[in-house]
Amino acid sequence: MDVRSMTKRELSEYIEANRDAPDPALLSEAAGLRDEYYGRRIFVRGLIEFTNCCRNNCLYCGIRSANRGINRYRLTKEEILECVKEGRRLGLGTFVLQGGEDAHYTDDVLCGIIRSIKEYAPDCAVTLSVGERSYESYKRLKDAGADRYLLRHETADKAHYGLLHPKEMLFGNRVRCLYDLRSLGYQVGAGFMVGSPYQTSETLAEDLLFLKRLEPHMVGIGPFIPQAATPFGDKRGGTLGLTLTMLALTRLMLPRTLIPATTALGTIDSRGREKGFGAGANVVMPNLSPRERRGDYALYDNKLCTGAEAAESIDQLRALIEDAGYTMDTGRGDSLVEAVRSDRKGKDKVYEYKQ
Ligand code: SAM
């Protein structure tokens, strides 16, 4: 299927027709394309959820600032380094530092953490996922040694973005961040939730077209899962079928991108990760955070953090990957999409971006 030449209308009609059950031909084409570009390797990243404090109040997210029902925590540099050491012992070559937008982690603090990780493991890749910051801040973090940055765009439809976020969070700033990160030479990950409230086949088609324009190095796609203490606690969650359709369409749109089979996908279906591989995904991110903290990083209800989702159970993850017909790759696993530093702020691109 020639997804790259499809119009928004064609994409949205296709999505609408395949909402419940993905077309097996689409899945096998997407998996075949992944094999052609990356082989049958599944890359493993160690995920360190280092703070659940967040200044934002996203309507879908369990660590939103208004949620008084969770224990807030922050990991020190030493605690983060302990997680990295454990990851090295397991042979991991990429560490993903994810957290809420937490003012405690100033540029100085984050740069110190990045430098210590790089001193300890110079050959590893450090991925950050700490939300919206200024161009200057992203530049400092890059210069300190950060290699990659994950910042899901969440939805490429401005009006839909406004329904998922409080009014002080602006879609234009999210897009500005993504283009700034690209221009600074980061390997950049965008992405969105499937089945978020008010999402339609049209907004999903817009997501695909947005990704085509941005050409990110990674795309994170997982089902929306309600979290009881949020305003969306009683909304319906995203389905397995539609998530697989969107994973496969994204693989066809961006054959050279890295696509994780997310924890959220593993949470809604016990074989979700394997089904994700079957739709063209090729990354998993088991949890390296201190075990006693994992329950507090509660983005959504029943979030998996044990079994193959826990880095210390890497043998279980290897078995899952091999049983599904793939090999596990714990190396850096860089994206095939080139990271190009242009030293030109991405701001201009935002104006080019048409809604
Ligand atoms: N603060 C950083 C940011 O904004 O990118 C990283 C942390 S944020 C919690 C990571 C991702 O979790 C978000 O991009 C969002 O897509 C996902 N997420 C949050 N709440 C979710 C939910 N209820 N269901 C599924 N995914 C969710």
Short mmCIF file of N, CA and C in Angstrom, two decimals, residues 23-100:
data_model
loop_
_atom_site.label_atom_id
_atom_site.label_comp_id
_atom_site.label_asym_id
_atom_site.label_seq_id
_atom_site.Cartn_x
_atom_site.Cartn_y
_atom_site.Cartn_z
N ASP A 23 -6.05 -5.02 9.03
CA ASP A 23 -5.98 -5.87 7.84
C ASP A 23 -4.69 -6.70 7.92
N PRO A 24 -4.77 -8.04 7.90
CA PRO A 24 -3.56 -8.86 8.01
C PRO A 24 -2.53 -8.53 6.92
N ALA A 25 -3.01 -8.14 5.73
CA ALA A 25 -2.07 -7.79 4.64
C ALA A 25 -1.27 -6.54 5.00
N LEU A 26 -1.94 -5.59 5.68
CA LEU A 26 -1.25 -4.36 6.11
C LEU A 26 -0.16 -4.71 7.13
N LEU A 27 -0.53 -5.58 8.10
CA LEU A 27 0.43 -5.94 9.15
C LEU A 27 1.65 -6.64 8.55
N SER A 28 1.40 -7.56 7.61
CA SER A 28 2.57 -8.30 7.10
C SER A 28 3.42 -7.41 6.20
N GLU A 29 2.80 -6.46 5.51
CA GLU A 29 3.61 -5.54 4.71
C GLU A 29 4.49 -4.68 5.63
N ALA A 30 3.91 -4.21 6.74
CA ALA A 30 4.66 -3.36 7.68
C ALA A 30 5.79 -4.16 8.32
N ALA A 31 5.50 -5.40 8.74
CA ALA A 31 6.54 -6.21 9.38
C ALA A 31 7.64 -6.52 8.36
N GLY A 32 7.26 -6.76 7.12
CA GLY A 32 8.24 -7.05 6.07
C GLY A 32 9.16 -5.86 5.82
N LEU A 33 8.59 -4.67 5.88
CA LEU A 33 9.39 -3.45 5.66
C LEU A 33 10.37 -3.25 6.81
N ARG A 34 9.88 -3.50 8.03
CA ARG A 34 10.79 -3.44 9.20
C ARG A 34 11.96 -4.42 9.00
N ASP A 35 11.64 -5.66 8.57
CA ASP A 35 12.68 -6.67 8.36
C ASP A 35 13.68 -6.19 7.31
N GLU A 36 13.17 -5.57 6.24
CA GLU A 36 14.02 -5.12 5.15
C GLU A 36 15.03 -4.07 5.64
N TYR A 37 14.57 -3.17 6.49
CA TYR A 37 15.44 -2.06 6.93
C TYR A 37 16.27 -2.42 8.16
N TYR A 38 15.66 -3.12 9.11
CA TYR A 38 16.34 -3.36 10.40
C TYR A 38 16.63 -4.83 10.66
N GLY A 39 16.11 -5.72 9.82
CA GLY A 39 16.22 -7.14 10.14
C GLY A 39 15.24 -7.50 11.25
N ARG A 40 15.36 -8.72 11.74
CA ARG A 40 14.40 -9.16 12.78
C ARG A 40 15.00 -8.95 14.18
N ARG A 41 15.53 -7.74 14.37
CA ARG A 41 16.11 -7.39 15.67
C ARG A 41 15.15 -6.52 16.46
N ILE A 42 15.05 -6.79 17.73
CA ILE A 42 14.25 -5.92 18.61
C ILE A 42 15.24 -5.24 19.57
N PHE A 43 15.27 -3.91 19.52
CA PHE A 43 16.21 -3.15 20.34
C PHE A 43 15.64 -2.93 21.74
N VAL A 44 16.50 -3.07 22.74
CA VAL A 44 16.06 -2.95 24.13
C VAL A 44 16.68 -1.71 24.77
N ARG A 45 15.84 -0.87 25.34
CA ARG A 45 16.31 0.34 26.06
C ARG A 45 15.97 0.22 27.53
N GLY A 46 16.84 0.72 28.39
CA GLY A 46 16.53 0.72 29.83
C GLY A 46 15.83 2.02 30.20
N LEU A 47 14.60 1.91 30.70
CA LEU A 47 13.79 3.10 31.02
C LEU A 47 13.92 3.46 32.50
N ILE A 48 14.35 4.69 32.76
CA ILE A 48 14.47 5.16 34.15
C ILE A 48 13.47 6.30 34.35
N GLU A 49 12.42 6.04 35.07
CA GLU A 49 11.38 7.05 35.33
C GLU A 49 11.82 7.80 36.58
N PHE A 50 12.55 8.90 36.40
CA PHE A 50 13.32 9.45 37.52
C PHE A 50 12.58 10.51 38.34
N THR A 51 11.45 11.00 37.84
CA THR A 51 10.62 11.90 38.68
C THR A 51 9.16 11.80 38.23
N ASN A 52 8.26 11.77 39.20
CA ASN A 52 6.83 11.81 38.83
C ASN A 52 6.23 13.15 39.26
N CYS A 53 7.10 14.13 39.54
CA CYS A 53 6.61 15.49 39.84
C CYS A 53 6.44 16.21 38.51
N CYS A 54 5.33 16.91 38.33
CA CYS A 54 5.08 17.55 37.04
C CYS A 54 4.29 18.83 37.24
N ARG A 55 4.72 19.88 36.54
CA ARG A 55 4.01 21.16 36.66
C ARG A 55 2.76 21.18 35.77
N ASN A 56 2.68 20.25 34.84
CA ASN A 56 1.57 20.25 33.87
C ASN A 56 0.36 19.52 34.41
N ASN A 57 -0.76 19.76 33.71
CA ASN A 57 -2.01 19.19 34.17
C ASN A 57 -2.76 18.54 33.00
N CYS A 58 -2.03 17.76 32.20
CA CYS A 58 -2.63 17.09 31.03
C CYS A 58 -3.84 16.28 31.51
N LEU A 59 -4.93 16.37 30.78
CA LEU A 59 -6.19 15.79 31.28
C LEU A 59 -6.17 14.27 31.34
N TYR A 60 -5.27 13.65 30.61
CA TYR A 60 -5.24 12.18 30.50
C TYR A 60 -4.24 11.53 31.46
N CYS A 61 -3.34 12.32 32.05
CA CYS A 61 -2.14 11.73 32.66
C CYS A 61 -2.22 11.61 34.18
N GLY A 62 -1.87 10.44 34.69
CA GLY A 62 -1.96 10.16 36.12
C GLY A 62 -0.97 10.95 36.97
N ILE A 63 0.12 11.47 36.37
CA ILE A 63 1.06 12.25 37.20
C ILE A 63 0.82 13.76 37.04
N ARG A 64 -0.34 14.14 36.52
CA ARG A 64 -0.70 15.56 36.39
C ARG A 64 -0.61 16.25 37.76
N SER A 65 -0.35 17.56 37.73
CA SER A 65 -0.08 18.24 38.99
C SER A 65 -1.27 18.20 39.95
N ALA A 66 -2.49 18.14 39.40
CA ALA A 66 -3.67 18.19 40.29
C ALA A 66 -3.94 16.86 41.00
N ASN A 67 -3.23 15.80 40.60
CA ASN A 67 -3.50 14.51 41.25
C ASN A 67 -2.78 14.43 42.59
N ARG A 68 -3.57 14.55 43.66
CA ARG A 68 -3.00 14.53 45.03
C ARG A 68 -2.88 13.09 45.55
N GLY A 69 -3.34 12.15 44.75
CA GLY A 69 -3.44 10.77 45.24
C GLY A 69 -2.21 9.91 44.99
N ILE A 70 -1.12 10.49 44.50
CA ILE A 70 0.08 9.64 44.32
C ILE A 70 1.24 10.16 45.16
N ASN A 71 2.13 9.25 45.51
CA ASN A 71 3.34 9.66 46.24
C ASN A 71 4.32 10.21 45.23
N ARG A 72 4.69 11.47 45.43
CA ARG A 72 5.63 12.09 44.49
C ARG A 72 7.06 11.70 44.89
N TYR A 73 7.91 11.47 43.91
CA TYR A 73 9.30 11.13 44.19
C TYR A 73 10.23 11.75 43.17
N ARG A 74 11.48 11.91 43.55
CA ARG A 74 12.56 12.34 42.65
C ARG A 74 13.76 11.45 42.93
N LEU A 75 14.43 11.00 41.89
CA LEU A 75 15.67 10.24 42.10
C LEU A 75 16.86 11.20 42.09
N THR A 76 17.81 10.93 42.97
CA THR A 76 19.05 11.72 42.97
C THR A 76 19.95 11.23 41.84
N LYS A 77 20.99 12.02 41.57
CA LYS A 77 21.96 11.60 40.54
C LYS A 77 22.53 10.23 40.89
N GLU A 78 22.82 10.02 42.18
CA GLU A 78 23.42 8.75 42.61
C GLU A 78 22.43 7.59 42.37
N GLU A 79 21.14 7.84 42.66
CA GLU A 79 20.15 6.77 42.44
C GLU A 79 20.01 6.46 40.94
N ILE A 80 20.05 7.52 40.12
CA ILE A 80 19.95 7.30 38.67
C ILE A 80 21.16 6.49 38.18
N LEU A 81 22.34 6.85 38.72
CA LEU A 81 23.55 6.11 38.32
C LEU A 81 23.49 4.64 38.74
N GLU A 82 22.86 4.38 39.87
CA GLU A 82 22.69 2.98 40.29
C GLU A 82 21.86 2.22 39.26
N CYS A 83 20.80 2.89 38.74
CA CYS A 83 19.95 2.25 37.71
C CYS A 83 20.79 1.98 36.46
N VAL A 84 21.63 2.95 36.09
CA VAL A 84 22.47 2.79 34.89
C VAL A 84 23.44 1.62 35.09
N LYS A 85 24.01 1.54 36.29
CA LYS A 85 24.95 0.44 36.55
C LYS A 85 24.26 -0.91 36.42
N GLU A 86 23.05 -0.98 36.96
CA GLU A 86 22.26 -2.22 36.83
C GLU A 86 22.00 -2.51 35.34
N GLY A 87 21.71 -1.47 34.58
CA GLY A 87 21.47 -1.65 33.14
C GLY A 87 22.71 -2.12 32.41
N ARG A 88 23.86 -1.60 32.80
CA ARG A 88 25.11 -2.04 32.16
C ARG A 88 25.37 -3.50 32.47
N ARG A 89 25.09 -3.87 33.74
CA ARG A 89 25.28 -5.27 34.14
C ARG A 89 24.43 -6.19 33.27
N LEU A 90 23.27 -5.68 32.85
CA LEU A 90 22.38 -6.47 31.99
C LEU A 90 22.77 -6.34 30.52
N GLY A 91 23.77 -5.49 30.24
CA GLY A 91 24.27 -5.36 28.86
C GLY A 91 23.59 -4.28 28.04
N LEU A 92 22.82 -3.39 28.68
CA LEU A 92 22.05 -2.40 27.90
C LEU A 92 22.92 -1.24 27.41
N GLY A 93 22.65 -0.78 26.20
CA GLY A 93 23.44 0.28 25.58
C GLY A 93 22.71 1.61 25.43
N THR A 94 21.45 1.65 25.84
CA THR A 94 20.69 2.91 25.79
C THR A 94 19.92 3.10 27.09
N PHE A 95 19.99 4.32 27.63
CA PHE A 95 19.22 4.64 28.83
C PHE A 95 18.28 5.78 28.52
N VAL A 96 17.01 5.58 28.85
CA VAL A 96 15.98 6.60 28.61
C VAL A 96 15.60 7.21 29.94
N LEU A 97 15.88 8.49 30.11
CA LEU A 97 15.52 9.19 31.36
C LEU A 97 14.23 9.94 31.13
N GLN A 98 13.16 9.41 31.72
CA GLN A 98 11.85 10.04 31.51
C GLN A 98 11.29 10.58 32.83
N GLY A 99 10.59 11.70 32.73
CA GLY A 99 9.96 12.25 33.91
C GLY A 99 8.96 13.33 33.59
N GLY A 100 8.27 13.79 34.62
CA GLY A 100 7.37 14.93 34.45
C GLY A 100 8.20 16.19 34.23
#
